[in-house]
Short mmCIF file of C-alpha atoms in Angstrom, two decimals:
data_model
loop_
_atom_site.label_atom_id
_atom_site.label_comp_id
_atom_site.label_asym_id
_atom_site.label_seq_id
_atom_site.Cartn_x
_atom_site.Cartn_y
_atom_site.Cartn_z
CA MET A 1 15.34 -4.74 40.46
CA THR A 2 12.31 -6.91 41.15
CA PRO A 3 10.59 -7.96 37.56
CA SER A 4 6.98 -7.15 37.03
CA LEU A 5 4.86 -9.59 36.82
CA TYR A 6 2.27 -7.51 34.56
CA VAL A 7 2.24 -7.38 30.93
CA SER A 8 0.60 -5.57 28.80
CA ARG A 9 -1.29 -6.47 26.18
CA ILE A 10 0.05 -4.66 23.22
CA ASN A 11 3.78 -5.68 24.32
CA GLN A 12 2.67 -9.70 24.33
CA ILE A 13 1.24 -8.83 20.45
CA ASP A 14 4.10 -6.68 19.38
CA ALA A 15 6.51 -9.51 20.93
CA ALA A 16 4.58 -12.16 18.72
CA GLN A 17 4.69 -9.92 15.29
CA LEU A 18 8.42 -9.46 15.88
CA ASP A 19 9.04 -13.11 16.18
CA GLY A 20 7.27 -13.42 12.64
CA GLU A 21 8.91 -10.29 11.32
CA ILE A 22 12.44 -11.81 11.93
CA TYR A 23 11.56 -15.01 10.94
CA LYS A 24 10.68 -13.17 7.52
CA MET A 25 13.60 -11.10 7.37
CA LEU A 26 15.96 -14.30 7.48
CA ARG A 27 13.75 -16.42 5.10
CA ASN A 28 13.75 -13.45 2.73
CA GLN A 29 17.43 -13.30 2.40
CA THR A 30 18.00 -17.05 1.86
CA LYS A 31 15.66 -16.43 -0.68
CA GLU A 32 17.59 -13.79 -2.07
CA ILE A 33 20.79 -15.87 -2.23
CA ALA A 34 18.78 -19.16 -3.85
CA LYS A 35 18.17 -16.92 -6.57
CA TYR A 36 21.77 -17.07 -7.86
CA CYS A 37 21.16 -20.50 -8.26
CA THR A 38 19.28 -23.10 -10.79
CA PRO A 39 16.22 -22.48 -10.98
CA GLY A 40 13.53 -24.71 -9.42
CA LYS A 41 16.31 -26.57 -7.41
CA ILE A 42 16.01 -24.65 -3.80
CA ASP A 43 12.13 -24.63 -4.07
CA LYS A 44 12.17 -28.25 -3.86
CA TRP A 45 13.94 -27.78 -0.43
CA GLN A 46 11.91 -24.82 0.86
CA ALA A 47 10.30 -26.67 3.63
CA GLU A 48 13.96 -27.93 4.98
CA VAL A 49 15.14 -24.69 4.92
CA ASP A 50 12.19 -23.11 6.63
CA ALA A 51 12.85 -25.64 9.24
CA VAL A 52 16.30 -24.99 9.85
CA LEU A 53 15.65 -20.90 10.03
CA LYS A 54 13.15 -22.25 12.95
CA PHE A 55 15.67 -24.00 14.20
CA LEU A 56 18.42 -21.53 14.55
CA ILE A 57 16.26 -19.16 15.94
CA TRP A 58 14.81 -21.41 18.51
CA LYS A 59 18.94 -22.08 19.38
CA PHE A 60 19.89 -19.09 19.78
CA SER A 61 17.04 -17.62 21.70
CA LEU A 62 15.34 -19.90 23.66
CA GLN A 63 17.80 -22.65 24.43
CA ARG A 64 20.22 -20.10 25.35
CA GLY A 65 17.70 -18.06 27.27
CA SER A 66 14.12 -17.97 28.49
CA SER A 67 12.94 -15.29 25.97
CA THR A 68 12.54 -15.11 22.32
CA PHE A 69 13.88 -12.28 19.76
CA GLY A 70 11.02 -10.48 19.86
CA GLN A 71 10.72 -10.65 23.54
CA ARG A 72 14.27 -9.44 24.26
CA LEU A 73 13.41 -6.37 22.14
CA LEU A 74 10.60 -5.69 24.38
CA ASN A 75 12.48 -6.66 27.71
CA LEU A 76 10.10 -9.79 28.18
CA HIS A 77 11.08 -13.07 29.22
CA TYR A 78 9.01 -16.23 30.05
CA ALA A 79 9.03 -16.93 33.82
CA ASN A 80 8.02 -20.57 33.81
CA ILE A 81 10.28 -22.21 30.64
CA ASN A 82 12.26 -25.33 31.02
CA GLN A 83 14.58 -27.39 28.63
CA ARG A 84 11.43 -29.79 28.19
CA LYS A 85 9.13 -27.02 27.22
CA ALA A 86 12.11 -25.02 25.04
CA ILE A 87 12.17 -28.99 22.86
CA LEU A 88 8.35 -28.71 22.89
CA TYR A 89 8.39 -25.23 22.00
CA LEU A 90 10.66 -26.27 18.94
CA ILE A 91 8.42 -29.32 18.00
CA LEU A 92 5.35 -27.49 17.78
CA ASN A 93 6.76 -24.73 16.18
CA VAL A 94 8.50 -26.69 13.16
CA VAL A 95 6.87 -29.75 12.36
CA PRO A 96 3.37 -28.69 11.95
CA GLN A 97 4.39 -26.43 9.40
CA TYR A 98 7.27 -28.72 7.64
CA LEU A 99 4.74 -31.39 6.79
CA LYS A 100 2.08 -28.78 5.91
CA ASP A 101 4.69 -27.36 3.23
CA LYS A 102 6.21 -30.39 2.04
CA LEU A 103 3.03 -32.54 1.65
CA ALA A 104 1.48 -29.33 -0.22
CA TYR A 105 4.83 -29.28 -2.75
CA GLU A 106 5.12 -33.50 -3.51
CA ASN A 107 2.52 -34.76 -5.88
CA LEU A 108 0.86 -37.23 -3.83
CA SER A 109 -1.47 -38.25 -6.70
CA GLU A 110 1.19 -41.48 -7.61
CA ARG A 111 1.97 -41.71 -3.90
CA GLY A 112 -0.84 -44.00 -2.86
CA ALA A 113 -3.75 -43.75 -0.55
CA PHE A 114 -1.91 -43.32 2.68
CA ALA A 115 -0.06 -40.11 1.40
CA ARG A 116 -3.19 -38.71 0.27
CA ALA A 117 -5.03 -39.34 3.80
CA LEU A 118 -1.77 -37.81 5.16
CA LYS A 119 -2.81 -34.72 3.50
CA SER A 120 -6.19 -34.88 4.30
CA PHE A 121 -5.21 -35.17 8.12
CA VAL A 122 -2.52 -32.58 7.88
CA ASP A 123 -5.38 -30.22 6.41
CA TRP A 124 -8.03 -30.61 8.70
CA MET A 125 -5.35 -30.00 11.84
CA THR A 126 -4.52 -26.94 9.97
CA ASN A 127 -7.69 -25.83 9.88
CA ALA A 128 -8.12 -27.20 13.66
CA ILE A 129 -5.24 -24.78 14.70
CA ASN A 130 -6.40 -21.94 12.87
CA LEU A 131 -9.71 -22.28 14.50
CA LEU A 132 -7.72 -22.92 17.83
CA GLU A 133 -5.90 -19.52 17.23
CA LEU A 134 -9.12 -17.34 16.72
CA VAL A 135 -10.56 -18.95 20.01
CA ASN A 136 -7.28 -18.43 21.92
CA LEU A 137 -6.82 -14.61 20.21
CA LEU A 138 -10.87 -13.73 21.88
CA LEU A 139 -9.73 -15.53 25.58
CA PHE A 140 -6.01 -13.40 25.38
CA LEU A 141 -7.97 -10.14 24.81
CA HIS A 142 -10.20 -10.91 27.67
CA ARG A 143 -7.64 -12.18 30.16
CA GLY A 144 -4.73 -10.40 28.98
CA VAL A 145 -2.41 -13.66 29.23
CA LYS A 146 -0.81 -16.33 26.04
CA PRO A 147 -1.52 -14.68 23.30
CA ARG A 148 -0.10 -17.91 21.40
CA VAL A 149 -1.51 -21.51 21.05
CA ILE A 150 1.77 -23.01 21.83
CA GLU A 151 1.75 -20.80 24.89
CA LEU A 152 -1.13 -22.05 25.86
CA LEU A 153 -0.50 -25.73 25.22
CA LEU A 154 2.97 -25.56 27.10
CA ASP A 155 1.59 -23.13 29.88
CA LEU A 156 3.95 -20.60 29.13
CA SER A 157 3.46 -17.00 30.69
CA SER A 158 5.10 -13.97 29.79
CA GLN A 159 6.99 -11.73 32.40
CA SER A 160 8.99 -8.21 32.15
CA ILE A 161 12.42 -8.26 32.80
CA THR A 162 12.49 -4.70 33.87
CA THR A 163 10.48 -2.93 36.51
CA HIS A 164 7.08 -2.20 35.20
CA ARG A 165 6.65 2.29 34.98
CA PRO A 166 4.03 3.02 33.49
CA ARG A 167 4.59 6.23 31.19
CA ILE A 168 3.29 9.94 32.72
CA ILE A 169 1.86 11.77 29.84
CA GLY A 170 0.46 15.30 30.09
CA TYR A 171 -3.35 16.06 28.57
CA SER A 172 -1.44 19.04 26.96
CA TYR A 173 0.67 16.51 25.34
CA MET A 174 -2.39 14.21 24.35
CA THR A 175 -4.15 17.12 23.31
CA ARG A 176 -1.39 18.60 20.57
CA GLU A 177 -1.42 14.94 19.28
CA LEU A 178 -4.95 14.42 18.91
CA LEU A 179 -5.10 17.66 16.88
CA TRP A 180 -1.95 16.69 14.91
CA HIS A 181 -3.73 13.38 13.94
CA GLY A 182 -6.92 15.20 13.24
CA LEU A 183 -5.44 17.63 10.83
CA MET A 184 -3.59 15.31 9.36
CA GLU A 185 -6.07 13.28 8.66
CA LEU A 186 -8.40 16.43 7.40
CA PHE A 187 -5.15 17.29 4.99
CA THR A 188 -5.23 13.49 3.53
CA ILE A 189 -8.45 13.06 2.81
CA GLY A 190 -9.51 16.63 1.79
CA ILE A 191 -6.93 17.72 -0.61
CA PRO A 192 -7.73 15.47 -3.19
CA MET A 193 -11.35 16.66 -2.79
CA VAL A 194 -10.49 20.20 -3.57
CA ASN A 195 -11.19 21.64 -7.12
CA LEU A 196 -7.44 23.21 -7.44
CA TYR A 197 -8.22 24.75 -11.45
CA TYR A 198 -10.78 26.08 -9.72
CA LEU A 199 -9.05 27.78 -7.32
CA LYS A 200 -6.27 28.65 -9.89
CA HIS A 201 -9.04 30.39 -11.67
CA VAL A 202 -10.61 32.40 -9.29
CA VAL A 203 -7.28 33.65 -8.10
CA MET A 204 -6.47 34.69 -12.17
CA ARG A 205 -9.99 36.60 -12.23
CA LEU A 206 -8.77 38.66 -9.26
CA TRP A 207 -5.77 39.87 -11.23
CA ARG A 208 -6.80 39.87 -14.69
CA ARG A 209 -9.99 41.18 -15.66
CA PRO A 210 -11.74 39.17 -18.31
CA LYS A 211 -12.82 40.50 -22.00
CA PRO A 212 -16.17 40.28 -22.95
CA SER A 213 -16.92 37.28 -25.22
CA ILE A 214 -17.36 38.30 -28.78
CA GLU A 215 -18.35 35.66 -31.24
CA LEU A 216 -14.77 35.38 -33.21
CA LEU A 217 -13.69 32.49 -35.92
CA PRO A 218 -10.36 31.32 -35.66
CA VAL A 219 -7.99 31.02 -38.20
CA MET A 220 -6.01 27.69 -38.35
CA ASN A 221 -2.69 27.44 -40.51
CA ALA A 222 0.55 25.31 -39.83
CA THR A 223 1.69 26.99 -36.84
CA THR A 224 -1.24 26.75 -34.89
CA LYS A 225 -1.11 25.37 -31.12
CA CYS A 226 -3.61 24.51 -28.54
CA ALA A 227 -3.94 27.67 -26.41
CA TYR A 228 -3.70 25.50 -23.20
CA CYS A 229 -0.90 22.79 -23.95
CA TYR A 230 0.69 24.69 -26.59
CA GLU A 231 0.58 21.33 -28.52
CA ASP A 232 -0.98 20.57 -32.37
CA PRO A 233 -4.54 20.89 -31.80
CA ILE A 234 -6.05 17.07 -31.46
CA LEU A 235 -9.48 17.49 -32.82
CA PRO A 236 -9.78 21.63 -32.63
CA SER A 237 -12.13 22.87 -30.64
CA HIS A 238 -13.11 26.45 -29.71
CA ALA A 239 -16.02 28.45 -27.76
CA GLY A 240 -15.76 31.79 -28.91
CA CYS A 241 -12.38 33.51 -29.12
CA GLU A 242 -10.04 33.61 -31.93
CA HIS A 243 -7.86 30.59 -30.36
CA LEU A 244 -8.25 26.76 -30.64
CA PHE A 245 -7.94 24.19 -28.06
CA CYS A 246 -7.72 20.28 -28.29
CA TYR A 247 -10.74 18.81 -27.76
CA TYR A 248 -10.20 17.18 -24.75
CA CYS A 249 -7.96 20.36 -23.06
CA LEU A 250 -11.37 22.52 -23.94
CA GLN A 251 -13.89 19.79 -22.99
CA ALA A 252 -12.03 19.22 -19.61
CA HIS A 253 -11.83 23.20 -18.59
CA PHE A 254 -15.82 22.75 -19.56
CA THR A 255 -16.25 19.30 -16.96
CA ALA A 256 -14.88 21.68 -14.08
CA MET A 257 -16.46 24.79 -14.38
CA SER A 258 -19.10 26.20 -16.89
CA ALA A 259 -17.03 29.38 -17.83
CA PHE A 260 -13.59 30.17 -17.80
CA GLN A 261 -11.20 32.61 -19.45
CA CYS A 262 -8.73 31.87 -22.67
CA PRO A 263 -5.11 31.51 -21.27
CA ARG A 264 -4.03 33.73 -24.51
CA CYS A 265 -6.64 36.90 -24.88
CA ASN A 266 -8.33 36.26 -21.28
CA THR A 267 -11.57 36.08 -22.95
CA GLU A 268 -14.62 34.30 -20.97
CA LEU A 269 -15.46 31.48 -22.63
CA HIS A 270 -18.93 29.52 -21.93
CA ALA A 271 -19.44 25.77 -21.79
CA GLU A 272 -22.54 26.44 -24.53
CA ASP A 273 -20.47 27.99 -26.65
CA MET A 274 -17.89 25.22 -27.60
CA LYS A 275 -17.89 24.15 -30.96
CA ARG A 276 -15.74 21.94 -33.47
CA TYR A 277 -12.90 23.27 -35.92
CA THR A 278 -13.15 20.95 -39.23
CA ILE A 279 -10.19 21.54 -41.56
CA ALA A 280 -10.28 21.10 -44.84
CA SER A 281 -7.60 21.32 -47.24
CA ALA A 282 -7.71 23.50 -50.47
CA PRO A 283 -6.71 21.96 -53.54
CA TRP A 284 -3.19 22.42 -55.60
CA SER A 285 -2.91 24.97 -58.15
CA ASP A 286 0.15 23.86 -60.60
CA ASP A 287 0.59 27.17 -61.60
CA GLU A 288 0.74 28.95 -57.96
CA GLU A 289 3.19 28.43 -55.37
CA SER A 290 2.06 25.39 -53.17
CA ASP A 291 0.73 26.41 -49.70
CA ASP A 292 -1.62 25.01 -47.04
CA SER A 293 -4.62 26.50 -46.61
CA PHE A 294 -7.50 25.81 -44.34
CA GLU A 295 -11.08 26.39 -44.43
CA ARG A 296 -13.24 26.75 -41.19
CA VAL A 297 -16.17 24.87 -40.75
CA ASP A 298 -18.39 25.34 -37.19
CA ASP A 299 -20.94 22.46 -36.32
CA GLY A 300 -24.34 24.41 -36.48
#
């Protein structure tokens, strides 16, 4: 089977991202092991641990073959790599990041002017490499080869191991996929914006005929519960029927709509009829049996 010279841009980017994800997985595993050690002991050698991980990844990938782990997963390899380029790949991949991490961890304020100058130089080189990576990415999007700076410096070109066979996708399949993703986006964005309580209120009105609103004053005693949450009313309020609500339960309903039915008696309640219910305890009497009594006081 003759290898294909063409490698799509997305496959090259995916290979680079897979290499990064594999390194992160191994690094996270070492951190999981290190958390059982004495705190701070492993952090001192974190730069060395990262360098060893990169060396092991290089040893079992590029040194033993012509591809990284990410490229192997996508059936890619470097067509023009040799032993010298593989060693330079290791040096460029390990040494700059090791120096940056080591100098960032060490306290250089007491190491003299040379150490501070070295740190400044490493920081400048890091910024230069980041800028070079940005420029190289723009060039890669235009040319379609060498997505990483290290590949540009070593003149490494990716090549497919298998014969390139473009996928043939029917228009009916593409149409179904577009419609499905469009519906998913519609549901994801649209459903949170739907006033479900209002829809519930409309459906309930179809089944239960609302009673005419009659000005009734509720009676509150020790067993009175909120008509909506069935808990002790907090800041008791009412809106035209004989049942009490928590202030926040009633206000939340009127915030969603100007009128709704009482869950207990189906009376049509309106926002303009909402009033606070104030409780005043009656004085105790020595010659009468002690009980709780309540007095209704309406605002306004």
